mmCIF file of N, CA and C in Angstrom:
data_model
loop_
_atom_site.group_PDB
_atom_site.id
_atom_site.type_symbol
_atom_site.label_atom_id
_atom_site.label_comp_id
_atom_site.label_asym_id
_atom_site.label_seq_id
_atom_site.Cartn_x
_atom_site.Cartn_y
_atom_site.Cartn_z
ATOM 1 N N MET A 1 11.613 27.724 0.889
ATOM 2 C CA MET A 1 12.861 27.024 1.106
ATOM 3 C C MET A 1 13.953 27.790 0.367
ATOM 4 N N PRO A 2 15.076 28.051 1.001
ATOM 5 C CA PRO A 2 16.153 28.743 0.320
ATOM 6 C C PRO A 2 16.633 27.947 -0.883
ATOM 7 N N GLU A 3 17.131 28.657 -1.900
ATOM 8 C CA GLU A 3 17.603 28.023 -3.137
ATOM 9 C C GLU A 3 18.638 26.939 -2.842
ATOM 10 N N GLU A 4 19.566 27.227 -1.914
ATOM 11 C CA GLU A 4 20.622 26.276 -1.580
ATOM 12 C C GLU A 4 20.042 24.972 -1.041
ATOM 13 N N GLN A 5 19.049 25.057 -0.148
ATOM 14 C CA GLN A 5 18.433 23.853 0.416
ATOM 15 C C GLN A 5 17.728 23.056 -0.675
ATOM 16 N N GLY A 6 17.015 23.732 -1.577
ATOM 17 C CA GLY A 6 16.332 23.040 -2.663
ATOM 18 C C GLY A 6 17.311 22.314 -3.561
ATOM 19 N N SER A 7 18.435 22.947 -3.830
ATOM 20 C CA SER A 7 19.466 22.344 -4.654
ATOM 21 C C SER A 7 20.061 21.112 -3.966
ATOM 22 N N GLU A 8 20.306 21.206 -2.673
ATOM 23 C CA GLU A 8 20.841 20.059 -1.921
ATOM 24 C C GLU A 8 19.859 18.893 -1.942
ATOM 25 N N THR A 9 18.581 19.189 -1.798
ATOM 26 C CA THR A 9 17.560 18.142 -1.817
ATOM 27 C C THR A 9 17.553 17.432 -3.168
ATOM 28 N N LYS A 10 17.596 18.196 -4.233
ATOM 29 C CA LYS A 10 17.583 17.612 -5.575
ATOM 30 C C LYS A 10 18.850 16.809 -5.834
ATOM 31 N N GLU A 11 19.983 17.306 -5.372
ATOM 32 C CA GLU A 11 21.231 16.562 -5.526
ATOM 33 C C GLU A 11 21.169 15.235 -4.764
ATOM 34 N N ALA A 12 20.558 15.248 -3.591
ATOM 35 C CA ALA A 12 20.412 14.016 -2.809
ATOM 36 C C ALA A 12 19.514 13.019 -3.544
ATOM 37 N N LEU A 13 18.451 13.515 -4.177
ATOM 38 C CA LEU A 13 17.570 12.629 -4.948
ATOM 39 C C LEU A 13 18.315 12.008 -6.119
ATOM 40 N N VAL A 14 19.028 12.835 -6.870
ATOM 41 C CA VAL A 14 19.784 12.324 -8.009
ATOM 42 C C VAL A 14 20.804 11.302 -7.530
ATOM 43 N N SER A 15 21.465 11.587 -6.443
ATOM 44 C CA SER A 15 22.449 10.660 -5.885
ATOM 45 C C SER A 15 21.805 9.325 -5.514
ATOM 46 N N ALA A 16 20.634 9.364 -4.883
ATOM 47 C CA ALA A 16 19.947 8.137 -4.484
ATOM 48 C C ALA A 16 19.589 7.289 -5.695
ATOM 49 N N PHE A 17 19.026 7.914 -6.716
ATOM 50 C CA PHE A 17 18.658 7.163 -7.920
ATOM 51 C C PHE A 17 19.895 6.658 -8.655
ATOM 52 N N ALA A 18 20.942 7.483 -8.744
ATOM 53 C CA ALA A 18 22.162 7.090 -9.444
ATOM 54 C C ALA A 18 22.854 5.937 -8.722
ATOM 55 N N GLU A 19 22.865 5.987 -7.405
ATOM 56 C CA GLU A 19 23.472 4.909 -6.623
ATOM 57 C C GLU A 19 22.720 3.597 -6.855
ATOM 58 N N PHE A 20 21.406 3.688 -6.932
ATOM 59 C CA PHE A 20 20.587 2.497 -7.144
ATOM 60 C C PHE A 20 20.705 1.982 -8.577
ATOM 61 N N GLY A 21 20.565 2.881 -9.545
ATOM 62 C CA GLY A 21 20.453 2.472 -10.944
ATOM 63 C C GLY A 21 21.755 2.362 -11.701
ATOM 64 N N GLY A 22 22.782 3.062 -11.251
ATOM 65 C CA GLY A 22 24.053 3.041 -11.970
ATOM 66 C C GLY A 22 23.879 3.443 -13.423
ATOM 67 N N GLU A 23 24.508 2.695 -14.306
ATOM 68 C CA GLU A 23 24.427 2.994 -15.745
ATOM 69 C C GLU A 23 23.038 2.737 -16.316
ATOM 70 N N ASN A 24 22.190 2.030 -15.582
ATOM 71 C CA ASN A 24 20.823 1.754 -16.056
ATOM 72 C C ASN A 24 19.896 2.954 -15.898
ATOM 73 N N LEU A 25 20.299 3.959 -15.113
ATOM 74 C CA LEU A 25 19.455 5.132 -14.899
ATOM 75 C C LEU A 25 19.343 5.937 -16.185
ATOM 76 N N ARG A 26 18.123 6.215 -16.604
ATOM 77 C CA ARG A 26 17.862 6.919 -17.853
ATOM 78 C C ARG A 26 17.490 8.384 -17.638
ATOM 79 N N ASP A 27 16.600 8.634 -16.666
ATOM 80 C CA ASP A 27 16.134 9.993 -16.431
ATOM 81 C C ASP A 27 15.480 10.090 -15.065
ATOM 82 N N ILE A 28 15.388 11.335 -14.562
ATOM 83 C CA ILE A 28 14.713 11.614 -13.295
ATOM 84 C C ILE A 28 13.950 12.918 -13.469
ATOM 85 N N TRP A 29 12.686 12.919 -13.057
ATOM 86 C CA TRP A 29 11.816 14.087 -13.198
ATOM 87 C C TRP A 29 11.124 14.378 -11.874
ATOM 88 N N LEU A 30 11.146 15.616 -11.459
ATOM 89 C CA LEU A 30 10.439 16.086 -10.282
ATOM 90 C C LEU A 30 9.213 16.834 -10.783
ATOM 91 N N PHE A 31 8.063 16.639 -10.142
ATOM 92 C CA PHE A 31 6.861 17.311 -10.632
ATOM 93 C C PHE A 31 5.910 17.612 -9.485
ATOM 94 N N ASP A 32 5.055 18.608 -9.720
ATOM 95 C CA ASP A 32 3.976 18.923 -8.790
ATOM 96 C C ASP A 32 2.723 19.150 -9.625
ATOM 97 N N GLN A 33 1.725 19.802 -9.061
ATOM 98 C CA GLN A 33 0.445 19.969 -9.753
ATOM 99 C C GLN A 33 0.537 20.827 -11.007
ATOM 100 N N SER A 34 1.531 21.704 -11.105
ATOM 101 C CA SER A 34 1.562 22.615 -12.244
ATOM 102 C C SER A 34 2.881 22.669 -13.001
ATOM 103 N N ASP A 35 3.964 22.227 -12.400
ATOM 104 C CA ASP A 35 5.270 22.335 -13.051
ATOM 105 C C ASP A 35 6.022 21.015 -12.986
ATOM 106 N N PHE A 36 7.094 20.945 -13.763
ATOM 107 C CA PHE A 36 7.986 19.794 -13.688
ATOM 108 C C PHE A 36 9.402 20.263 -13.964
ATOM 109 N N GLU A 37 10.338 19.458 -13.485
ATOM 110 C CA GLU A 37 11.746 19.791 -13.647
ATOM 111 C C GLU A 37 12.533 18.517 -13.911
ATOM 112 N N MET A 38 13.362 18.537 -14.942
ATOM 113 C CA MET A 38 14.220 17.407 -15.238
ATOM 114 C C MET A 38 15.446 17.514 -14.331
ATOM 115 N N LEU A 39 15.712 16.460 -13.561
ATOM 116 C CA LEU A 39 16.864 16.456 -12.667
ATOM 117 C C LEU A 39 18.060 15.734 -13.274
ATOM 118 N N TYR A 40 17.779 14.786 -14.147
ATOM 119 C CA TYR A 40 18.845 14.017 -14.794
ATOM 120 C C TYR A 40 18.297 13.471 -16.099
ATOM 121 N N LEU A 41 19.126 13.485 -17.143
ATOM 122 C CA LEU A 41 18.723 12.934 -18.429
ATOM 123 C C LEU A 41 19.953 12.408 -19.150
ATOM 124 N N ARG A 42 19.961 11.111 -19.382
ATOM 125 C CA ARG A 42 21.075 10.478 -20.109
ATOM 126 C C ARG A 42 21.011 10.897 -21.568
ATOM 127 N N ASP A 43 22.151 11.076 -22.204
ATOM 128 C CA ASP A 43 22.215 11.607 -23.570
ATOM 129 C C ASP A 43 21.381 10.813 -24.573
ATOM 130 N N ASP A 44 21.462 9.485 -24.553
ATOM 131 C CA ASP A 44 20.721 8.687 -25.523
ATOM 132 C C ASP A 44 19.209 8.805 -25.311
ATOM 133 N N VAL A 45 18.796 9.012 -24.085
ATOM 134 C CA VAL A 45 17.374 9.195 -23.787
ATOM 135 C C VAL A 45 16.935 10.585 -24.234
ATOM 136 N N ALA A 46 17.802 11.572 -24.070
ATOM 137 C CA ALA A 46 17.494 12.940 -24.519
ATOM 138 C C ALA A 46 17.175 12.953 -26.007
ATOM 139 N N ASP A 47 17.931 12.190 -26.777
ATOM 140 C CA ASP A 47 17.680 12.112 -28.220
ATOM 141 C C ASP A 47 16.281 11.575 -28.511
ATOM 142 N N LYS A 48 15.848 10.590 -27.748
ATOM 143 C CA LYS A 48 14.522 10.001 -27.948
ATOM 144 C C LYS A 48 13.413 10.962 -27.517
ATOM 145 N N LEU A 49 13.664 11.750 -26.486
ATOM 146 C CA LEU A 49 12.645 12.669 -25.983
ATOM 147 C C LEU A 49 12.448 13.875 -26.878
ATOM 148 N N ASP A 50 13.384 14.117 -27.796
ATOM 149 C CA ASP A 50 13.228 15.222 -28.748
ATOM 150 C C ASP A 50 11.954 15.062 -29.571
ATOM 151 N N GLU A 51 11.482 13.837 -29.703
ATOM 152 C CA GLU A 51 10.338 13.539 -30.566
ATOM 153 C C GLU A 51 9.004 13.509 -29.840
ATOM 154 N N ILE A 52 8.992 13.713 -28.519
ATOM 155 C CA ILE A 52 7.718 13.678 -27.799
ATOM 156 C C ILE A 52 7.508 14.960 -27.000
ATOM 157 N N ASP A 53 6.267 15.197 -26.635
ATOM 158 C CA ASP A 53 5.915 16.342 -25.803
ATOM 159 C C ASP A 53 6.003 15.903 -24.341
ATOM 160 N N VAL A 54 7.105 16.236 -23.697
ATOM 161 C CA VAL A 54 7.353 15.795 -22.328
ATOM 162 C C VAL A 54 6.270 16.287 -21.377
ATOM 163 N N SER A 55 5.731 17.477 -21.611
ATOM 164 C CA SER A 55 4.706 18.014 -20.706
ATOM 165 C C SER A 55 3.473 17.111 -20.671
ATOM 166 N N LYS A 56 3.100 16.500 -21.795
ATOM 167 C CA LYS A 56 1.962 15.572 -21.804
ATOM 168 C C LYS A 56 2.294 14.305 -21.021
ATOM 169 N N PHE A 57 3.517 13.870 -21.140
ATOM 170 C CA PHE A 57 3.971 12.694 -20.400
ATOM 171 C C PHE A 57 3.876 12.957 -18.895
ATOM 172 N N VAL A 58 4.335 14.133 -18.462
ATOM 173 C CA VAL A 58 4.284 14.493 -17.045
ATOM 174 C C VAL A 58 2.837 14.665 -16.593
ATOM 175 N N ASP A 59 1.998 15.268 -17.442
ATOM 176 C CA ASP A 59 0.577 15.420 -17.091
ATOM 177 C C ASP A 59 -0.043 14.071 -16.753
ATOM 178 N N ASN A 60 0.333 13.044 -17.495
ATOM 179 C CA ASN A 60 -0.189 11.710 -17.215
ATOM 180 C C ASN A 60 0.225 11.241 -15.823
ATOM 181 N N GLU A 61 1.442 11.566 -15.407
ATOM 182 C CA GLU A 61 1.909 11.162 -14.077
ATOM 183 C C GLU A 61 1.147 11.884 -12.972
ATOM 184 N N ARG A 62 0.637 13.068 -13.269
ATOM 185 C CA ARG A 62 -0.124 13.825 -12.268
ATOM 186 C C ARG A 62 -1.417 13.118 -11.875
ATOM 187 N N PHE A 63 -1.946 12.268 -12.747
ATOM 188 C CA PHE A 63 -3.136 11.495 -12.382
ATOM 189 C C PHE A 63 -2.856 10.635 -11.145
ATOM 190 N N GLY A 64 -1.591 10.373 -10.905
ATOM 191 C CA GLY A 64 -1.203 9.577 -9.739
ATOM 192 C C GLY A 64 -1.583 10.228 -8.418
ATOM 193 N N PHE A 65 -1.693 11.552 -8.395
ATOM 194 C CA PHE A 65 -2.123 12.210 -7.157
ATOM 195 C C PHE A 65 -3.531 11.760 -6.775
ATOM 196 N N VAL A 66 -4.395 11.666 -7.775
ATOM 197 C CA VAL A 66 -5.774 11.214 -7.540
ATOM 198 C C VAL A 66 -5.769 9.740 -7.148
ATOM 199 N N THR A 67 -4.997 8.946 -7.864
ATOM 200 C CA THR A 67 -4.908 7.521 -7.569
ATOM 201 C C THR A 67 -4.414 7.288 -6.147
ATOM 202 N N ARG A 68 -3.389 8.024 -5.744
ATOM 203 C CA ARG A 68 -2.853 7.876 -4.378
ATOM 204 C C ARG A 68 -3.933 8.180 -3.350
ATOM 205 N N ASP A 69 -4.677 9.265 -3.538
ATOM 206 C CA ASP A 69 -5.739 9.621 -2.602
ATOM 207 C C ASP A 69 -6.822 8.544 -2.561
ATOM 208 N N THR A 70 -7.154 8.009 -3.729
ATOM 209 C CA THR A 70 -8.162 6.950 -3.799
ATOM 210 C C THR A 70 -7.687 5.708 -3.055
ATOM 211 N N TYR A 71 -6.450 5.290 -3.312
ATOM 212 C CA TYR A 71 -5.898 4.125 -2.621
ATOM 213 C C TYR A 71 -5.899 4.343 -1.111
ATOM 214 N N ASP A 72 -5.533 5.531 -0.684
ATOM 215 C CA ASP A 72 -5.490 5.811 0.755
ATOM 216 C C ASP A 72 -6.874 5.702 1.397
ATOM 217 N N GLN A 73 -7.929 5.949 0.614
ATOM 218 C CA GLN A 73 -9.291 5.836 1.132
ATOM 219 C C GLN A 73 -9.818 4.407 1.063
ATOM 220 N N LEU A 74 -9.333 3.615 0.108
ATOM 221 C CA LEU A 74 -9.873 2.277 -0.121
ATOM 222 C C LEU A 74 -9.125 1.154 0.602
ATOM 223 N N TYR A 75 -7.844 1.324 0.824
ATOM 224 C CA TYR A 75 -7.033 0.242 1.358
ATOM 225 C C TYR A 75 -6.609 0.509 2.788
ATOM 226 N N TYR A 76 -6.266 -0.549 3.471
ATOM 227 C CA TYR A 76 -5.794 -0.458 4.848
ATOM 228 C C TYR A 76 -4.310 -0.091 4.916
ATOM 229 N N ALA A 77 -3.618 -0.119 3.770
ATOM 230 C CA ALA A 77 -2.193 0.219 3.702
ATOM 231 C C ALA A 77 -2.020 1.468 2.842
ATOM 232 N N SER A 78 -0.958 2.198 3.085
ATOM 233 C CA SER A 78 -0.701 3.430 2.336
ATOM 234 C C SER A 78 0.015 3.136 1.025
ATOM 235 N N TYR A 79 -0.353 3.886 0.001
ATOM 236 C CA TYR A 79 0.308 3.815 -1.304
ATOM 237 C C TYR A 79 1.770 4.227 -1.141
ATOM 238 N N GLN A 80 2.679 3.515 -1.817
ATOM 239 C CA GLN A 80 4.093 3.872 -1.748
ATOM 240 C C GLN A 80 4.676 4.253 -3.101
ATOM 241 N N TYR A 81 4.514 3.403 -4.110
ATOM 242 C CA TYR A 81 5.123 3.675 -5.412
ATOM 243 C C TYR A 81 4.434 2.865 -6.496
ATOM 244 N N THR A 82 4.710 3.230 -7.739
ATOM 245 C CA THR A 82 4.193 2.535 -8.911
ATOM 246 C C THR A 82 5.366 2.239 -9.832
ATOM 247 N N VAL A 83 5.334 1.068 -10.481
ATOM 248 C CA VAL A 83 6.324 0.712 -11.485
ATOM 249 C C VAL A 83 5.570 0.319 -12.748
ATOM 250 N N ARG A 84 6.013 0.841 -13.879
ATOM 251 C CA ARG A 84 5.410 0.486 -15.168
ATOM 252 C C ARG A 84 6.500 -0.101 -16.058
ATOM 253 N N GLY A 85 6.154 -1.146 -16.778
ATOM 254 C CA GLY A 85 7.106 -1.771 -17.691
ATOM 255 C C GLY A 85 6.839 -1.357 -19.125
ATOM 256 N N PHE A 86 7.886 -1.012 -19.844
ATOM 257 C CA PHE A 86 7.823 -0.658 -21.262
ATOM 258 C C PHE A 86 8.772 -1.571 -22.032
ATOM 259 N N ASP A 87 8.808 -1.440 -23.346
ATOM 260 C CA ASP A 87 9.624 -2.324 -24.182
ATOM 261 C C ASP A 87 11.076 -2.411 -23.740
ATOM 262 N N ASP A 88 11.694 -1.265 -23.469
ATOM 263 C CA ASP A 88 13.119 -1.310 -23.156
ATOM 264 C C ASP A 88 13.497 -0.593 -21.858
ATOM 265 N N PHE A 89 12.501 -0.252 -21.040
ATOM 266 C CA PHE A 89 12.794 0.353 -19.740
ATOM 267 C C PHE A 89 11.617 0.174 -18.802
ATOM 268 N N GLU A 90 11.872 0.449 -17.523
ATOM 269 C CA GLU A 90 10.836 0.465 -16.498
ATOM 270 C C GLU A 90 10.810 1.848 -15.880
ATOM 271 N N GLN A 91 9.619 2.277 -15.484
ATOM 272 C CA GLN A 91 9.473 3.594 -14.862
ATOM 273 C C GLN A 91 8.974 3.430 -13.431
ATOM 274 N N PHE A 92 9.636 4.106 -12.521
ATOM 275 C CA PHE A 92 9.311 4.109 -11.096
ATOM 276 C C PHE A 92 8.778 5.500 -10.740
ATOM 277 N N ARG A 93 7.666 5.540 -9.964
ATOM 278 C CA ARG A 93 7.109 6.835 -9.533
ATOM 279 C C ARG A 93 6.733 6.751 -8.067
ATOM 280 N N MET A 94 7.066 7.800 -7.335
ATOM 281 C CA MET A 94 6.660 7.898 -5.936
ATOM 282 C C MET A 94 6.323 9.349 -5.624
ATOM 283 N N PHE A 95 5.613 9.530 -4.511
ATOM 284 C CA PHE A 95 5.244 10.871 -4.057
ATOM 285 C C PHE A 95 5.859 11.125 -2.692
ATOM 286 N N PHE A 96 6.091 12.384 -2.410
ATOM 287 C CA PHE A 96 6.602 12.763 -1.104
ATOM 288 C C PHE A 96 5.429 13.010 -0.184
ATOM 289 N N ALA A 97 5.441 12.360 0.956
ATOM 290 C CA ALA A 97 4.328 12.443 1.905
ATOM 291 C C ALA A 97 4.412 13.734 2.717
ATOM 292 N N ASP A 98 3.339 13.989 3.461
ATOM 293 C CA ASP A 98 3.296 15.089 4.414
ATOM 294 C C ASP A 98 3.492 16.456 3.779
ATOM 295 N N ASP A 99 2.983 16.620 2.596
ATOM 296 C CA ASP A 99 3.117 17.919 1.953
ATOM 297 C C ASP A 99 1.898 18.150 1.064
ATOM 298 N N GLU A 100 1.164 19.207 1.334
ATOM 299 C CA GLU A 100 -0.050 19.496 0.571
ATOM 300 C C GLU A 100 0.237 19.988 -0.844
ATOM 301 N N ARG A 101 1.509 20.259 -1.150
ATOM 302 C CA ARG A 101 1.857 20.739 -2.490
ATOM 303 C C ARG A 101 1.795 19.633 -3.541
ATOM 304 N N ASN A 102 1.699 18.394 -3.124
ATOM 305 C CA ASN A 102 1.694 17.264 -4.063
ATOM 306 C C ASN A 102 2.941 17.284 -4.944
ATOM 307 N N VAL A 103 4.016 16.774 -4.422
ATOM 308 C CA VAL A 103 5.273 16.688 -5.157
ATOM 309 C C VAL A 103 5.612 15.219 -5.341
ATOM 310 N N GLY A 104 6.006 14.881 -6.558
ATOM 311 C CA GLY A 104 6.384 13.513 -6.859
ATOM 312 C C GLY A 104 7.655 13.471 -7.681
ATOM 313 N N VAL A 105 8.188 12.281 -7.818
ATOM 314 C CA VAL A 105 9.380 12.068 -8.634
ATOM 315 C C VAL A 105 9.179 10.776 -9.411
ATOM 316 N N PHE A 106 9.620 10.780 -10.663
ATOM 317 C CA PHE A 106 9.649 9.527 -11.401
ATOM 318 C C PHE A 106 10.961 9.422 -12.151
ATOM 319 N N ALA A 107 11.368 8.190 -12.356
ATOM 320 C CA ALA A 107 12.630 7.910 -13.028
ATOM 321 C C ALA A 107 12.467 6.642 -13.839
ATOM 322 N N SER A 108 13.258 6.535 -14.893
ATOM 323 C CA SER A 108 13.226 5.292 -15.655
ATOM 324 C C SER A 108 14.608 4.655 -15.645
ATOM 325 N N LEU A 109 14.579 3.332 -15.735
ATOM 326 C CA LEU A 109 15.796 2.532 -15.718
ATOM 327 C C LEU A 109 15.719 1.508 -16.837
ATOM 328 N N ASP A 110 16.867 1.242 -17.451
ATOM 329 C CA ASP A 110 16.920 0.198 -18.467
ATOM 330 C C ASP A 110 16.506 -1.121 -17.842
ATOM 331 N N LEU A 111 15.908 -1.979 -18.664
ATOM 332 C CA LEU A 111 15.583 -3.325 -18.203
ATOM 333 C C LEU A 111 16.874 -4.067 -17.886
ATOM 334 N N GLN A 112 16.822 -4.892 -16.875
ATOM 335 C CA GLN A 112 17.985 -5.717 -16.562
ATOM 336 C C GLN A 112 17.520 -7.111 -16.191
ATOM 337 N N SER A 113 18.363 -8.064 -16.459
ATOM 338 C CA SER A 113 18.054 -9.447 -16.130
ATOM 339 C C SER A 113 17.843 -9.568 -14.625
ATOM 340 N N GLY A 114 16.763 -10.193 -14.233
ATOM 341 C CA GLY A 114 16.454 -10.342 -12.818
ATOM 342 C C GLY A 114 15.661 -9.183 -12.239
ATOM 343 N N GLY A 115 15.532 -8.098 -12.999
ATOM 344 C CA GLY A 115 14.729 -6.960 -12.553
ATOM 345 C C GLY A 115 15.420 -6.098 -11.510
ATOM 346 N N HIS A 116 14.740 -5.054 -11.125
ATOM 347 C CA HIS A 116 15.216 -4.113 -10.112
ATOM 348 C C HIS A 116 14.425 -4.325 -8.831
ATOM 349 N N ASP A 117 15.028 -4.068 -7.713
ATOM 350 C CA ASP A 117 14.367 -4.172 -6.413
ATOM 351 C C ASP A 117 13.769 -2.801 -6.081
ATOM 352 N N TYR A 118 12.539 -2.573 -6.541
ATOM 353 C CA TYR A 118 11.925 -1.254 -6.384
ATOM 354 C C TYR A 118 11.549 -0.931 -4.945
ATOM 355 N N GLU A 119 11.294 -1.931 -4.150
ATOM 356 C CA GLU A 119 11.062 -1.672 -2.725
ATOM 357 C C GLU A 119 12.328 -1.087 -2.105
ATOM 358 N N ALA A 120 13.477 -1.641 -2.480
ATOM 359 C CA ALA A 120 14.752 -1.111 -1.978
ATOM 360 C C ALA A 120 14.972 0.317 -2.481
ATOM 361 N N LEU A 121 14.616 0.587 -3.736
ATOM 362 C CA LEU A 121 14.744 1.952 -4.266
ATOM 363 C C LEU A 121 13.854 2.903 -3.490
ATOM 364 N N PHE A 122 12.607 2.517 -3.265
ATOM 365 C CA PHE A 122 11.688 3.362 -2.501
ATOM 366 C C PHE A 122 12.264 3.676 -1.122
ATOM 367 N N GLN A 123 12.748 2.657 -0.441
ATOM 368 C CA GLN A 123 13.311 2.850 0.897
ATOM 369 C C GLN A 123 14.552 3.734 0.851
ATOM 370 N N HIS A 124 15.391 3.521 -0.144
ATOM 371 C CA HIS A 124 16.621 4.288 -0.278
ATOM 372 C C HIS A 124 16.318 5.768 -0.533
ATOM 373 N N VAL A 125 15.435 6.037 -1.473
ATOM 374 C CA VAL A 125 15.072 7.426 -1.779
ATOM 375 C C VAL A 125 14.397 8.061 -0.568
ATOM 376 N N THR A 126 13.521 7.326 0.075
ATOM 377 C CA THR A 126 12.832 7.844 1.262
ATOM 378 C C THR A 126 13.825 8.143 2.380
ATOM 379 N N ASP A 127 14.759 7.241 2.614
ATOM 380 C CA ASP A 127 15.756 7.452 3.665
ATOM 381 C C ASP A 127 16.627 8.671 3.378
ATOM 382 N N ILE A 128 17.108 8.773 2.155
ATOM 383 C CA ILE A 128 17.972 9.912 1.811
ATOM 384 C C ILE A 128 17.180 11.215 1.844
ATOM 385 N N ALA A 129 15.977 11.187 1.294
ATOM 386 C CA ALA A 129 15.174 12.408 1.232
ATOM 387 C C ALA A 129 14.672 12.838 2.610
ATOM 388 N N SER A 130 14.636 11.915 3.571
ATOM 389 C CA SER A 130 14.104 12.255 4.887
ATOM 390 C C SER A 130 14.952 13.310 5.603
ATOM 391 N N GLY A 131 16.191 13.448 5.209
ATOM 392 C CA GLY A 131 17.053 14.453 5.813
ATOM 393 C C GLY A 131 16.892 15.825 5.200
ATOM 394 N N TYR A 132 15.987 15.954 4.246
ATOM 395 C CA TYR A 132 15.792 17.208 3.518
ATOM 396 C C TYR A 132 14.325 17.596 3.518
ATOM 397 N N ASP A 133 14.067 18.848 3.207
ATOM 398 C CA ASP A 133 12.688 19.288 3.011
ATOM 399 C C ASP A 133 12.155 18.673 1.720
ATOM 400 N N VAL A 134 10.832 18.605 1.611
ATOM 401 C CA VAL A 134 10.235 18.159 0.356
ATOM 402 C C VAL A 134 10.702 19.116 -0.732
ATOM 403 N N PRO A 135 11.215 18.584 -1.838
ATOM 404 C CA PRO A 135 11.767 19.467 -2.868
ATOM 405 C C PRO A 135 10.715 20.360 -3.495
ATOM 406 N N THR A 136 11.152 21.507 -3.942
ATOM 407 C CA THR A 136 10.297 22.446 -4.653
ATOM 408 C C THR A 136 10.640 22.364 -6.127
ATOM 409 N N VAL A 137 9.632 22.243 -6.962
ATOM 410 C CA VAL A 137 9.833 22.178 -8.403
ATOM 411 C C VAL A 137 10.072 23.589 -8.915
ATOM 412 N N ALA A 138 11.167 23.779 -9.590
ATOM 413 C CA ALA A 138 11.470 25.094 -10.170
ATOM 414 C C ALA A 138 10.520 25.345 -11.331
ATOM 415 N N THR A 139 9.986 26.562 -11.381
ATOM 416 C CA THR A 139 9.136 26.919 -12.530
ATOM 417 C C THR A 139 10.010 27.106 -13.759
ATOM 418 N N GLU A 140 9.394 27.146 -14.918
ATOM 419 C CA GLU A 140 10.142 27.307 -16.158
ATOM 420 C C GLU A 140 10.961 28.590 -16.141
ATOM 421 N N SER A 141 10.402 29.673 -15.652
ATOM 422 C CA SER A 141 11.135 30.946 -15.618
ATOM 423 C C SER A 141 12.320 30.882 -14.649
ATOM 424 N N GLU A 142 12.205 30.124 -13.569
ATOM 425 C CA GLU A 142 13.310 29.976 -12.615
ATOM 426 C C GLU A 142 14.446 29.142 -13.212
ATOM 427 N N ARG A 143 14.121 28.235 -14.129
ATOM 428 C CA ARG A 143 15.144 27.376 -14.733
ATOM 429 C C ARG A 143 15.909 28.090 -15.816
ATOM 430 N N GLN A 144 15.393 29.198 -16.328
ATOM 431 C CA GLN A 144 16.059 29.901 -17.432
ATOM 432 C C GLN A 144 17.053 30.913 -16.962
#
């Protein structure tokens, strides 16, 4: 995929999450089997991430590829997304279908009264991303 197309795809993803989450959006990460790329990071969250090994955090999300395949074999419906609740935020994760590269995205949002409509987020991201190729995760050397 040309660099310009990859950039447009990532911008569309950030736009979809930002439109949904507004000021509650904390971070967005694109990942595949071997690499990850930060697409958005709010300043206050960046300060907190200085103290953790982000690569281990992303490695944990990669287990979702196995889980998705397992669900697809066990259930009559296809896996769409996962939401996890933490003390002061929620994390949403989804995978892009129809691509053997196994590419996923996860984002976190501040907790809000009444919660977030994650089905609407899934549909929104899917609709916006459908006009683009599955994003390619930039390797560390490409980001430098």
